[in-house]
PDB file of N, CA and C in Angstrom:
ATOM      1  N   UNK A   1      -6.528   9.114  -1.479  1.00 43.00           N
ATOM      2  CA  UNK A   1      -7.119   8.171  -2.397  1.00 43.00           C
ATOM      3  C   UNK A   1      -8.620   8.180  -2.192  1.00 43.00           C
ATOM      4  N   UNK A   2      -9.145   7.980  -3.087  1.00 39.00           N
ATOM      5  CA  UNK A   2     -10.622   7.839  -3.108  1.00 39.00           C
ATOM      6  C   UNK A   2     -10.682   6.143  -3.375  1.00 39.00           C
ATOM      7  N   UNK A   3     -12.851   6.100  -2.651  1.00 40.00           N
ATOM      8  CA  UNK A   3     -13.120   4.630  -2.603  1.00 40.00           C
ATOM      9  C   UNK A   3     -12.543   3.821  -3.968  1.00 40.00           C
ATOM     10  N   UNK A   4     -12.533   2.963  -3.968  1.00 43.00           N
ATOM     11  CA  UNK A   4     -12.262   1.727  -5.211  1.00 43.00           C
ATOM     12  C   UNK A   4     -13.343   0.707  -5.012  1.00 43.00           C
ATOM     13  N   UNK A   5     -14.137   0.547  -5.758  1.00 41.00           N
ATOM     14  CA  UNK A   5     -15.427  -0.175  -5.685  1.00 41.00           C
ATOM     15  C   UNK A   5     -15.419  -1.432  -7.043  1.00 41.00           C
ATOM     16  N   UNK A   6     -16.401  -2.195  -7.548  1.00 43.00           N
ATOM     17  CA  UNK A   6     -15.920  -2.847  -8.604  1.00 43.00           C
ATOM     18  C   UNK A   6     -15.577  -2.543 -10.129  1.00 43.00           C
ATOM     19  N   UNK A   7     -16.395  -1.048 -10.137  1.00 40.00           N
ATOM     20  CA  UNK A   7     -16.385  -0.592 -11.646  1.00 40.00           C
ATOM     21  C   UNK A   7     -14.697   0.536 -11.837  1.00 40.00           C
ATOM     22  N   UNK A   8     -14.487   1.086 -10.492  1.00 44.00           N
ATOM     23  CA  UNK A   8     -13.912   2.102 -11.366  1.00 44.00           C
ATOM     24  C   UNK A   8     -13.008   2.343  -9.731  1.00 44.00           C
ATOM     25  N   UNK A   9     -11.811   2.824  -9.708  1.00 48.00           N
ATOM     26  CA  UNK A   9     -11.279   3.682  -8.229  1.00 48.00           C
ATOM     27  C   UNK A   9     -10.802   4.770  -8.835  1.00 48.00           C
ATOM     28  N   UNK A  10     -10.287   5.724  -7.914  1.00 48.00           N
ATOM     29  CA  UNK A  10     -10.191   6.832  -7.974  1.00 48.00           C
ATOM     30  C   UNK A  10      -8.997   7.563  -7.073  1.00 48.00           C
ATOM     31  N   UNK A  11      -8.557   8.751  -7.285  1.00 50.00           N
ATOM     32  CA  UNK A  11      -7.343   8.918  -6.756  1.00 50.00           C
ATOM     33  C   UNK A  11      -7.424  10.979  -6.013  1.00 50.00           C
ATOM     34  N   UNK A  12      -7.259  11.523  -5.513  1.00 48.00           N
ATOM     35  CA  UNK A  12      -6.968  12.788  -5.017  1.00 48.00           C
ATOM     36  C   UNK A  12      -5.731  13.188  -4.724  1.00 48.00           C
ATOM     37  N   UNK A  13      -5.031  13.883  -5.659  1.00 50.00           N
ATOM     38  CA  UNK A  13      -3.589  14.548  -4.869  1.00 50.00           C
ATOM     39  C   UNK A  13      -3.827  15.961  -4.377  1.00 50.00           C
ATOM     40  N   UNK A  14      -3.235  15.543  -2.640  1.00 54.00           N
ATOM     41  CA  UNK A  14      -3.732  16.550  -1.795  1.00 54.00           C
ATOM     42  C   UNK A  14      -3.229  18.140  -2.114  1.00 54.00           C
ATOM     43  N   UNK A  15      -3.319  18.562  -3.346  1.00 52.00           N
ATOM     44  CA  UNK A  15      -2.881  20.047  -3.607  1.00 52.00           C
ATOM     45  C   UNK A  15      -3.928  20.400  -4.372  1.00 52.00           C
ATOM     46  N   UNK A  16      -4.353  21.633  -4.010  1.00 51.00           N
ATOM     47  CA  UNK A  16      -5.430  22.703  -4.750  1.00 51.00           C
ATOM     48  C   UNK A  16      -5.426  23.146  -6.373  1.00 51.00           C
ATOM     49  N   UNK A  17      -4.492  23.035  -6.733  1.00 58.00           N
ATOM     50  CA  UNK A  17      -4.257  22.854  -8.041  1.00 58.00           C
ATOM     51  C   UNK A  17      -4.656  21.981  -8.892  1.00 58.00           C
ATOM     52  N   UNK A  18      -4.125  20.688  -8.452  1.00 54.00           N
ATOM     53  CA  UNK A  18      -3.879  19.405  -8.995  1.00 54.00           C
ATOM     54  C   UNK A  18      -5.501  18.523  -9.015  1.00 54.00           C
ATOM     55  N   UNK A  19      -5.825  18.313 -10.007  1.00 58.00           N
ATOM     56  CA  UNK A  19      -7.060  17.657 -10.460  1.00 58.00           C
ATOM     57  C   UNK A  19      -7.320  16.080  -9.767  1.00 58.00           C
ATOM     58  N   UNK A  20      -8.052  15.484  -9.471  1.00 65.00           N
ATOM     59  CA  UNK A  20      -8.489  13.736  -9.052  1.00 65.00           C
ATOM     60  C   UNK A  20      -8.291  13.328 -10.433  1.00 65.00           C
ATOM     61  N   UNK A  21      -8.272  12.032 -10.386  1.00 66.00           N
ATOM     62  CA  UNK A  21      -9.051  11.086 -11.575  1.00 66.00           C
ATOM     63  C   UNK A  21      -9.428   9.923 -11.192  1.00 66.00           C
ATOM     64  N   UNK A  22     -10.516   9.608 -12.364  1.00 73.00           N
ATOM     65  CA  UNK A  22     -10.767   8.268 -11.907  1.00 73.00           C
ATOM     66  C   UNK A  22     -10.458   7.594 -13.127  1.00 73.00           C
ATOM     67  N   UNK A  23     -10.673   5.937 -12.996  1.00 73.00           N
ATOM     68  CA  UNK A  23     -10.851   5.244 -14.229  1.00 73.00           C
ATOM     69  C   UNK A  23     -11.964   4.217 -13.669  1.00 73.00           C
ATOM     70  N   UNK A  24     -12.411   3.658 -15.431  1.00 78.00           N
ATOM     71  CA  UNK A  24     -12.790   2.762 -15.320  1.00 78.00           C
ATOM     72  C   UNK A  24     -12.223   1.355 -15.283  1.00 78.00           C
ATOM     73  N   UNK A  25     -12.355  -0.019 -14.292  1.00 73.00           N
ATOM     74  CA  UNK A  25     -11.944  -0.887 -14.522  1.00 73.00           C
ATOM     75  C   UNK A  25     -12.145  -2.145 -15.665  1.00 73.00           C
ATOM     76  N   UNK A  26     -11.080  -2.215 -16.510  1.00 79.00           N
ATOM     77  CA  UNK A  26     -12.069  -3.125 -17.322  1.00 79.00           C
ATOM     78  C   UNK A  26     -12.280  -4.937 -16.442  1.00 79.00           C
ATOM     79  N   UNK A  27     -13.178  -5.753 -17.516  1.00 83.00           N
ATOM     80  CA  UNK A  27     -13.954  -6.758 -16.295  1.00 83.00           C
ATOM     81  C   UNK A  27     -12.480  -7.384 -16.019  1.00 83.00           C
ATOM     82  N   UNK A  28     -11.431  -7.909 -16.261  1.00 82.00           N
ATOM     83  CA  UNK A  28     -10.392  -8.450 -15.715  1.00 82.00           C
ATOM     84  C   UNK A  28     -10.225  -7.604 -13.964  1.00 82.00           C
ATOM     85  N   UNK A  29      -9.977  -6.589 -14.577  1.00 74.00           N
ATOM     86  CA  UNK A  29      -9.832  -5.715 -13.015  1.00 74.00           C
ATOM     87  C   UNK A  29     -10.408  -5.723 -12.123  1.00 74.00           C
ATOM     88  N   UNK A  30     -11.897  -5.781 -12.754  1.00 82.00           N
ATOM     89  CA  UNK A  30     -13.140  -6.074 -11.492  1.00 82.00           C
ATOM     90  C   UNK A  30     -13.089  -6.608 -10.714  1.00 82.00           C
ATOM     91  N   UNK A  31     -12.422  -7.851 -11.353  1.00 85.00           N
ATOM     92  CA  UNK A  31     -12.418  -9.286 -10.954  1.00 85.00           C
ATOM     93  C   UNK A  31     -10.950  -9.572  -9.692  1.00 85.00           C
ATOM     94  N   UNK A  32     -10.541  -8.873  -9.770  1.00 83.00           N
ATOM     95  CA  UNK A  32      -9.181  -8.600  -8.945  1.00 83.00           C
ATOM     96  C   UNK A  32      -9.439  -8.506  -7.026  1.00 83.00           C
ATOM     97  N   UNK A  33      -8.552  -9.171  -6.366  1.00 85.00           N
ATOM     98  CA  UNK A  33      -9.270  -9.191  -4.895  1.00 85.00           C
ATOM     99  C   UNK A  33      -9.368  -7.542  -4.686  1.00 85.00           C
ATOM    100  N   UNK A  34      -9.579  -7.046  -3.715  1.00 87.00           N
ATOM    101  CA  UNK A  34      -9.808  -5.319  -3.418  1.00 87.00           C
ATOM    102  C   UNK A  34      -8.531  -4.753  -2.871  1.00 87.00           C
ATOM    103  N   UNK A  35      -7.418  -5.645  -2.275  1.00 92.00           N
ATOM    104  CA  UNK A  35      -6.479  -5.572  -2.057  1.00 92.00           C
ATOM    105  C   UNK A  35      -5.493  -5.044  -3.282  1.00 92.00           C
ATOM    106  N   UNK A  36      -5.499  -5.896  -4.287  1.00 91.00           N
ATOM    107  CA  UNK A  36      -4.989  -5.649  -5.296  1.00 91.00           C
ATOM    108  C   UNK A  36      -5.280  -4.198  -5.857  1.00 91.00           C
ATOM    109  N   UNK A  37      -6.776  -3.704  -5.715  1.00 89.00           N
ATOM    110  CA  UNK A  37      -7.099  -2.863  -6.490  1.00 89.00           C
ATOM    111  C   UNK A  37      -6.884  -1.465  -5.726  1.00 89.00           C
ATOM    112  N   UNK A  38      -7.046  -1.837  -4.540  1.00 90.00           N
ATOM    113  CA  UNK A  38      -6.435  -0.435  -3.868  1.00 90.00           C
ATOM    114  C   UNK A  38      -4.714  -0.110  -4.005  1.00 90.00           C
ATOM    115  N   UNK A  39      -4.205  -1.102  -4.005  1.00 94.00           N
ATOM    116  CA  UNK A  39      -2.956  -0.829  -4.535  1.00 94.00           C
ATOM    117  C   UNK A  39      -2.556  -0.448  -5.949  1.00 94.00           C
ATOM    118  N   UNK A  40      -3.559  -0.822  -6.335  1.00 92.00           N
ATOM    119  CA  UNK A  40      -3.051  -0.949  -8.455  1.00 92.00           C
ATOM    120  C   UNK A  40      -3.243   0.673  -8.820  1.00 92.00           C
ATOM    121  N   UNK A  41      -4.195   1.291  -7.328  1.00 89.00           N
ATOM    122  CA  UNK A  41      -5.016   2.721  -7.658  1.00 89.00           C
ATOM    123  C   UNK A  41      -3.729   3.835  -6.856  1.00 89.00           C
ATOM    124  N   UNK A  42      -2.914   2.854  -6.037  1.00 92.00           N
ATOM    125  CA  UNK A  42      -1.913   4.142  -5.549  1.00 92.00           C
ATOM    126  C   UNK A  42      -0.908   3.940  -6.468  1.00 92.00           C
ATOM    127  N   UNK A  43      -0.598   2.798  -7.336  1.00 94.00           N
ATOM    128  CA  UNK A  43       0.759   2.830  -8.364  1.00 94.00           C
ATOM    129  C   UNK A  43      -0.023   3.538  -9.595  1.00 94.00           C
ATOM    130  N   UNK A  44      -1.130   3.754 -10.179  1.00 91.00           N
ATOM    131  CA  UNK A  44      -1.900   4.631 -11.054  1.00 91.00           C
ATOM    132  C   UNK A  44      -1.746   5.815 -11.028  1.00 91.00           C
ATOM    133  N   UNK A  45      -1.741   6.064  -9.234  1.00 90.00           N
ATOM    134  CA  UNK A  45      -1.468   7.593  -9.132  1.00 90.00           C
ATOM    135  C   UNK A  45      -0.350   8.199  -8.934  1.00 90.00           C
ATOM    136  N   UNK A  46       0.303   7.053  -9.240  1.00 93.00           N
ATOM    137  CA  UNK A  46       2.166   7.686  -8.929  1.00 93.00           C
ATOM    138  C   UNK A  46       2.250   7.591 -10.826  1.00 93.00           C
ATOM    139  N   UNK A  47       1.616   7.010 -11.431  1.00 93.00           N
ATOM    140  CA  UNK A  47       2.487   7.334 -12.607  1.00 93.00           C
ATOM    141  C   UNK A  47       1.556   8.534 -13.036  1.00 93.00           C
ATOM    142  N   UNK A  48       0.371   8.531 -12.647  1.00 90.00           N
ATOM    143  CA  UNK A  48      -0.262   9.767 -13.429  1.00 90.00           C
ATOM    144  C   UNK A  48       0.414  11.374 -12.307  1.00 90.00           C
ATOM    145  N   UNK A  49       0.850  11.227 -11.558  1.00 89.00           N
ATOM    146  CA  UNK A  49       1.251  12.347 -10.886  1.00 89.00           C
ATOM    147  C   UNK A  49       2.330  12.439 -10.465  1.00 89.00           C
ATOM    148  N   UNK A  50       3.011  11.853 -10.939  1.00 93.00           N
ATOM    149  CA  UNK A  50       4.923  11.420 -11.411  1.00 93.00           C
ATOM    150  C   UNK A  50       5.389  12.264 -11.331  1.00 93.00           C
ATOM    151  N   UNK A  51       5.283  13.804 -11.889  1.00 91.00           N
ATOM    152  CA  UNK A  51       6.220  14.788 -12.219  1.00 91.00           C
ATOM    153  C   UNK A  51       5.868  15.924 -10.641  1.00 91.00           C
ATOM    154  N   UNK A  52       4.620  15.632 -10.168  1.00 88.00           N
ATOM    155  CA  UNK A  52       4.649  16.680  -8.914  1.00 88.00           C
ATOM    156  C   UNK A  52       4.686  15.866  -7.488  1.00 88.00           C
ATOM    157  N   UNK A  53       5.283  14.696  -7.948  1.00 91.00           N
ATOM    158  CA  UNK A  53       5.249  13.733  -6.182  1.00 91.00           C
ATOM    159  C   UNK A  53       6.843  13.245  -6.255  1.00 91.00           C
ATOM    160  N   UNK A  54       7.502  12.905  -7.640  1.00 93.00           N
ATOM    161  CA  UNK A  54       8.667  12.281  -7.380  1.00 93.00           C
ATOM    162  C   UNK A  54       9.943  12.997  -6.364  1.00 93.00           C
ATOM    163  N   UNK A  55      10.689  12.229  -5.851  1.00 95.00           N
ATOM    164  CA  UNK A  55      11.467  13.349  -4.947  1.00 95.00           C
ATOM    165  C   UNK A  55      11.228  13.765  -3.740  1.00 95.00           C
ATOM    166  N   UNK A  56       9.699  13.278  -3.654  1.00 93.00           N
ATOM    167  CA  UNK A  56       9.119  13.966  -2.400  1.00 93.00           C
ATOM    168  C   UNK A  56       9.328  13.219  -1.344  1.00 93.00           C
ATOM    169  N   UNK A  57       8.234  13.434   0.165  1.00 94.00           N
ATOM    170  CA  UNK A  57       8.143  12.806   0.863  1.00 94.00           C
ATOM    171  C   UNK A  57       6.606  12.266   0.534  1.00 94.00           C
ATOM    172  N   UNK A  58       5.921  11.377  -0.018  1.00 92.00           N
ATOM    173  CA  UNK A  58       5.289  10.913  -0.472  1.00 92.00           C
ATOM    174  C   UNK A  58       4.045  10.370   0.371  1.00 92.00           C
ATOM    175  N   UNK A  59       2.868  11.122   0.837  1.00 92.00           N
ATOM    176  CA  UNK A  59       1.813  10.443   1.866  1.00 92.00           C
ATOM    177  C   UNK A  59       0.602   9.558   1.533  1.00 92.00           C
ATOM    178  N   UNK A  60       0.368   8.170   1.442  1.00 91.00           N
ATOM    179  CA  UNK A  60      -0.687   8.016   0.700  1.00 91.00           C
ATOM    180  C   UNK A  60      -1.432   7.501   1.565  1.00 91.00           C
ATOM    181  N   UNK A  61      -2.766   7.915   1.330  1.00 89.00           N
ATOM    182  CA  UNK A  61      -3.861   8.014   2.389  1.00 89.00           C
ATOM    183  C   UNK A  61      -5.009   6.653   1.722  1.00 89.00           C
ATOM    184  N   UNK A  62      -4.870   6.183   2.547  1.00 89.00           N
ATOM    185  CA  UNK A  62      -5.884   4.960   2.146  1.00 89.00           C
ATOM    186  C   UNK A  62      -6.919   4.171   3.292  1.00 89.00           C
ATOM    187  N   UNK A  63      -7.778   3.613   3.096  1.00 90.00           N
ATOM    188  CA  UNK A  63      -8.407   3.040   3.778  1.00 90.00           C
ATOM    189  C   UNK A  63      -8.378   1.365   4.074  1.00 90.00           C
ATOM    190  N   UNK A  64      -7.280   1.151   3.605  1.00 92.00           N
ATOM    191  CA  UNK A  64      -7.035  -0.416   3.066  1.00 92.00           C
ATOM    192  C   UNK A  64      -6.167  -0.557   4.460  1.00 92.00           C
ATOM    193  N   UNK A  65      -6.183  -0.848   5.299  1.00 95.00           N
ATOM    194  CA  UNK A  65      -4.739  -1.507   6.421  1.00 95.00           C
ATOM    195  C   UNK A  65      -3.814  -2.621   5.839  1.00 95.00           C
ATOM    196  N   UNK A  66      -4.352  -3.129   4.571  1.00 95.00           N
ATOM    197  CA  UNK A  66      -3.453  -4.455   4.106  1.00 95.00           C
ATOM    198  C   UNK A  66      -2.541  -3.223   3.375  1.00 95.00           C
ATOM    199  N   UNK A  67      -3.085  -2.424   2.441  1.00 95.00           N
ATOM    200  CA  UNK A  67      -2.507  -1.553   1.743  1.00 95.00           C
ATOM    201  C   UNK A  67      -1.040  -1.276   2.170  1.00 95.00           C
ATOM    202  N   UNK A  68      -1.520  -0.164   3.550  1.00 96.00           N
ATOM    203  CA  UNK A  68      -1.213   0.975   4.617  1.00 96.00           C
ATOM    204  C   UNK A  68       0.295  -0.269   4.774  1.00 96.00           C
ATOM    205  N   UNK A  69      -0.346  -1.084   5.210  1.00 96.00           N
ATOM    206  CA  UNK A  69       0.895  -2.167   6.110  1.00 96.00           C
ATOM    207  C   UNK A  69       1.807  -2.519   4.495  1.00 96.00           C
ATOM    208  N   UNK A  70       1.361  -3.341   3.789  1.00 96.00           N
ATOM    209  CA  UNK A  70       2.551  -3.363   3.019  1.00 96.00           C
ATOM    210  C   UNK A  70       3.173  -2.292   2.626  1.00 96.00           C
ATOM    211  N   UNK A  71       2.853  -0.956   2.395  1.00 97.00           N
ATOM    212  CA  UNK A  71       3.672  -0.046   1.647  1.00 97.00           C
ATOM    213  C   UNK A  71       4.641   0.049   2.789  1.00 97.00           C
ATOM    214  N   UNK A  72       4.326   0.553   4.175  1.00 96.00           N
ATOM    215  CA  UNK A  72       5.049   1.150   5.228  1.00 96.00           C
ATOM    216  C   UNK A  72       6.051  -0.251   5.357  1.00 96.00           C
ATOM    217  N   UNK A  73       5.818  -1.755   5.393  1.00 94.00           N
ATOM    218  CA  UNK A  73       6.732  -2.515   5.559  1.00 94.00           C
ATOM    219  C   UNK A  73       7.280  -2.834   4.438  1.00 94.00           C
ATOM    220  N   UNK A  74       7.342  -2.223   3.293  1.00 90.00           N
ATOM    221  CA  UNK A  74       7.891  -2.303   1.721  1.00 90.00           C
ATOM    222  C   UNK A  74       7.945  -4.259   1.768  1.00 90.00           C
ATOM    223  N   UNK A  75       7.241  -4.797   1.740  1.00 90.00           N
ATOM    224  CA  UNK A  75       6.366  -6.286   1.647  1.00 90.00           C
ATOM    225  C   UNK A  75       4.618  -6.377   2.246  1.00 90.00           C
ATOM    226  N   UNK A  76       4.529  -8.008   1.955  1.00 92.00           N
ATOM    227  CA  UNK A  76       3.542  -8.773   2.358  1.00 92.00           C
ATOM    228  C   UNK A  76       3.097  -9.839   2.035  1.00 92.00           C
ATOM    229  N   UNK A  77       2.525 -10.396   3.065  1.00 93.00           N
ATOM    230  CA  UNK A  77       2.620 -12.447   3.068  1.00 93.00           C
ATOM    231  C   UNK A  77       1.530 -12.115   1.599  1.00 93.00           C
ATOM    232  N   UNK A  78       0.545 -11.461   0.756  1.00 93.00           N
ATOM    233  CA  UNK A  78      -0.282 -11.655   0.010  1.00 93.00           C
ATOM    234  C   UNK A  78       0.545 -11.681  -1.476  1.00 93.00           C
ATOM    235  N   UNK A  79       0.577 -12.228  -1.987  1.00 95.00           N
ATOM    236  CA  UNK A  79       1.489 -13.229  -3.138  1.00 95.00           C
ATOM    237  C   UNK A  79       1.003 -11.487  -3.992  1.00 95.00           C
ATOM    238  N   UNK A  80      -0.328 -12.271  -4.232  1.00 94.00           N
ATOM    239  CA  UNK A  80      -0.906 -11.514  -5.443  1.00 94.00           C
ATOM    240  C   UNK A  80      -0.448  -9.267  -5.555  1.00 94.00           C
ATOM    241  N   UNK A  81       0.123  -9.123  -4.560  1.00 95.00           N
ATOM    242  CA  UNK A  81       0.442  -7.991  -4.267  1.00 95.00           C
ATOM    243  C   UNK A  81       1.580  -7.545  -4.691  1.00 95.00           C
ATOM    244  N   UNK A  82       2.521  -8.685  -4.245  1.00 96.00           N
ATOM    245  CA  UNK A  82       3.990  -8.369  -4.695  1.00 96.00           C
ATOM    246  C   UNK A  82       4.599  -7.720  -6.112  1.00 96.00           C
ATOM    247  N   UNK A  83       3.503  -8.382  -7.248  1.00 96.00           N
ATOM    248  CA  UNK A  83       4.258  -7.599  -8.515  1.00 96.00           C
ATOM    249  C   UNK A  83       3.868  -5.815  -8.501  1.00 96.00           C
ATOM    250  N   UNK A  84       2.730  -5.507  -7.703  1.00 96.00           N
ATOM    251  CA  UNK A  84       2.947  -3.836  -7.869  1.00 96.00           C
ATOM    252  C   UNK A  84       3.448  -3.573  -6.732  1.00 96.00           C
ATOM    253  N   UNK A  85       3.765  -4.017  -5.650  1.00 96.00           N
ATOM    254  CA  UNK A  85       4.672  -3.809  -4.512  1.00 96.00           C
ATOM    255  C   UNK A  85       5.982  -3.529  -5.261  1.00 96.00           C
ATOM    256  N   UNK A  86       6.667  -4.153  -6.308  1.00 97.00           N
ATOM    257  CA  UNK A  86       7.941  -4.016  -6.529  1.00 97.00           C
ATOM    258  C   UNK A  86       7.964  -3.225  -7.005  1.00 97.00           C
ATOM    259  N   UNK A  87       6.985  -2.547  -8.094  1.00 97.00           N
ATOM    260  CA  UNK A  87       6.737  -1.578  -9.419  1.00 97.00           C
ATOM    261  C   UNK A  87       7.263  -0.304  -8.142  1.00 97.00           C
ATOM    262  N   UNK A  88       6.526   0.148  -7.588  1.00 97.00           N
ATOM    263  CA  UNK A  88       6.426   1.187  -6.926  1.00 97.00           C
ATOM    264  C   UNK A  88       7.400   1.324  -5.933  1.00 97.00           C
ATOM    265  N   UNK A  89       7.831   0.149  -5.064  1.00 97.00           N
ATOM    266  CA  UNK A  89       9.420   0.026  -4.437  1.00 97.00           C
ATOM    267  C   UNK A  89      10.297   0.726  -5.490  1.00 97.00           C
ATOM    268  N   UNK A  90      10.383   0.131  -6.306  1.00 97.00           N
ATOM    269  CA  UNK A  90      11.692   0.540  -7.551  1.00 97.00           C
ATOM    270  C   UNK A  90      11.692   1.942  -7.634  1.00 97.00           C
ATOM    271  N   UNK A  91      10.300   2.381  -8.265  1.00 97.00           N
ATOM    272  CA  UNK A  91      10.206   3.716  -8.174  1.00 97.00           C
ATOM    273  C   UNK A  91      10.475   4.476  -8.070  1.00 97.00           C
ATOM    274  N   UNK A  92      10.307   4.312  -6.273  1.00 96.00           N
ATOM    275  CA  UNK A  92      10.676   5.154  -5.443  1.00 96.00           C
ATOM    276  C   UNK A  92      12.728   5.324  -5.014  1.00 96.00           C
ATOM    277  N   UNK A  93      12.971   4.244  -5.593  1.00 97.00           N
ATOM    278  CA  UNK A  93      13.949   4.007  -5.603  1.00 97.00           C
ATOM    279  C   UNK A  93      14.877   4.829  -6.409  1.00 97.00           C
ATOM    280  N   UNK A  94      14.340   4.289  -7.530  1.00 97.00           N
ATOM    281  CA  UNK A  94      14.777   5.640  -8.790  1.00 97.00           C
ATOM    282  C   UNK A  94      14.752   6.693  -8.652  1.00 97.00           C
ATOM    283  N   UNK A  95      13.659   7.077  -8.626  1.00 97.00           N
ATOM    284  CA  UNK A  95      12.832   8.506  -8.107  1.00 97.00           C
ATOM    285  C   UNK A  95      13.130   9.557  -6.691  1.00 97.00           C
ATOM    286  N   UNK A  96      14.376   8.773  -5.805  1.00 97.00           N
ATOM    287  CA  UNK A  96      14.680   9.289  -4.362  1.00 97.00           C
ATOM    288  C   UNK A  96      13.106   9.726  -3.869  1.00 97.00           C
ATOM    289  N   UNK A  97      12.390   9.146  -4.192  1.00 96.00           N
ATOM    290  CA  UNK A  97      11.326   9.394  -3.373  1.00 96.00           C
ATOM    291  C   UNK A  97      10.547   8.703  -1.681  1.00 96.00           C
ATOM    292  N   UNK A  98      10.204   9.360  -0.551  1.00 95.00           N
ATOM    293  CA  UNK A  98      10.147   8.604   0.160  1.00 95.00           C
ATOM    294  C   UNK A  98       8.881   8.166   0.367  1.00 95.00           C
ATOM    295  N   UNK A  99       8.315   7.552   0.349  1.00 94.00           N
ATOM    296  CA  UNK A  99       6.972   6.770   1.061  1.00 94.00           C
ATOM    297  C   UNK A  99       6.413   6.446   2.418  1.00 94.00           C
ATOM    298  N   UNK A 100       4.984   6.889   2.369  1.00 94.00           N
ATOM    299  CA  UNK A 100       4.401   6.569   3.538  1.00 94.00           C
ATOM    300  C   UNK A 100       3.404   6.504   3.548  1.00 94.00           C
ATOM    301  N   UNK A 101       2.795   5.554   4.402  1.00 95.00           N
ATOM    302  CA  UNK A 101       1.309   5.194   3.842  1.00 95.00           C
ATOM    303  C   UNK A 101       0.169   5.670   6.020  1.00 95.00           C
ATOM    304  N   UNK A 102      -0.869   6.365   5.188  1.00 94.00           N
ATOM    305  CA  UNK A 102      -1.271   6.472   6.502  1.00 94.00           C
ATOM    306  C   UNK A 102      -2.645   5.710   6.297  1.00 94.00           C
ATOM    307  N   UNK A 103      -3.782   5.902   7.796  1.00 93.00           N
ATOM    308  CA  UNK A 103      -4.825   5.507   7.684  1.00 93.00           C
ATOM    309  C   UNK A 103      -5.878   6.782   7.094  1.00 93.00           C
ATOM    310  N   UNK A 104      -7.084   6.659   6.715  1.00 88.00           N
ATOM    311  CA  UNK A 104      -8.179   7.421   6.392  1.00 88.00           C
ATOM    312  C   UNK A 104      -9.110   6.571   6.498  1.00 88.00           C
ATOM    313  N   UNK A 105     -10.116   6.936   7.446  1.00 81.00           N
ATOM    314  CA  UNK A 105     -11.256   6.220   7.342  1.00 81.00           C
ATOM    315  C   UNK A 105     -12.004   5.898   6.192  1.00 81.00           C
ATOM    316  N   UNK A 106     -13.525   4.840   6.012  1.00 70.00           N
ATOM    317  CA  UNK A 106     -13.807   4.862   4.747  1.00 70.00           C
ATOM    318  C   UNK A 106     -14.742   5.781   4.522  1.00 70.00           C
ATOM    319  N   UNK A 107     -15.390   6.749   5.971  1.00 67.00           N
ATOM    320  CA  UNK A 107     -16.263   7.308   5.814  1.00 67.00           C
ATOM    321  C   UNK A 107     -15.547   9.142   5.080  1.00 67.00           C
ATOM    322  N   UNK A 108     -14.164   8.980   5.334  1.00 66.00           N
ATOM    323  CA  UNK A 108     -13.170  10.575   5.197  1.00 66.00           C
ATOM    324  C   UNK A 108     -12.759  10.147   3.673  1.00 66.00           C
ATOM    325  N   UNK A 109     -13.103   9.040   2.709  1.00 62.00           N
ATOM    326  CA  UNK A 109     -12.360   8.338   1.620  1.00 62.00           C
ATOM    327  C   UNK A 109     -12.934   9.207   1.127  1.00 62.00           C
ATOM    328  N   UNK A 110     -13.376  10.058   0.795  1.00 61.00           N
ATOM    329  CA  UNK A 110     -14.291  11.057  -0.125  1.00 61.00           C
ATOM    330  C   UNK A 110     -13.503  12.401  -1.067  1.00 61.00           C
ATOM    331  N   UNK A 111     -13.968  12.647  -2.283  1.00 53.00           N
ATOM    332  CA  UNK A 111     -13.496  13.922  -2.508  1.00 53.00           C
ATOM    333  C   UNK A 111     -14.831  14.963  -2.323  1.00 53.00           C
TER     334      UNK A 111
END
């Protein structure tokens, strides 16, 4: 994953092939705690890269530890998290896909 800042986050899937993207946030999103938005940017990148991650063993590299910790404990005490916590639980559910969330520093967050 790449940084998530207020205008826009961004995403890297770790294969040589496979292109980044970013978006822009519109101002609702901005406005969103950073928690939220680092998460909203790994369920973004599961639907935009759906067809070459589903099934897999799934690594997502983030710099967030609130992130890191809810995905790996599939919860978290932060309310506001839970509705894309479930999106992407299900998912993976559907999808036999497995999940795992590691650390990356913010200085390695780079493409």
């Amino acid at each position: 994953m790449l940084p998530t800042t207020q205008s826009a986050g961004g995403v890297l899937l770790s294969h040589h092939k496979l292109p980044h993207f970013s978006v822009r946030l519109s101002r609702k999103l901005q406005r969103e705690h950073i928690n939220t938005k680092e998460l909203r940017a790994v369920w973004e990148a599961i639907q935009r890269f759906e067809p070459h991650v589903k099934g897999t063993l799934l690594n997502v590299r983030s710099d967030s530890m609130v992130v890191i910790h809810a995905l790996n404990k599939w919860g978290t005490k932060q309310q506001q998290l839970i509705p894309l916590l479930v999106k992407i639980f299900r998912w993976c559910l559907k999808t036999h896909t497995k999940l795992t969330a590691t650390y990356v520093s913010t200085h390695a967050n780079v493409y």
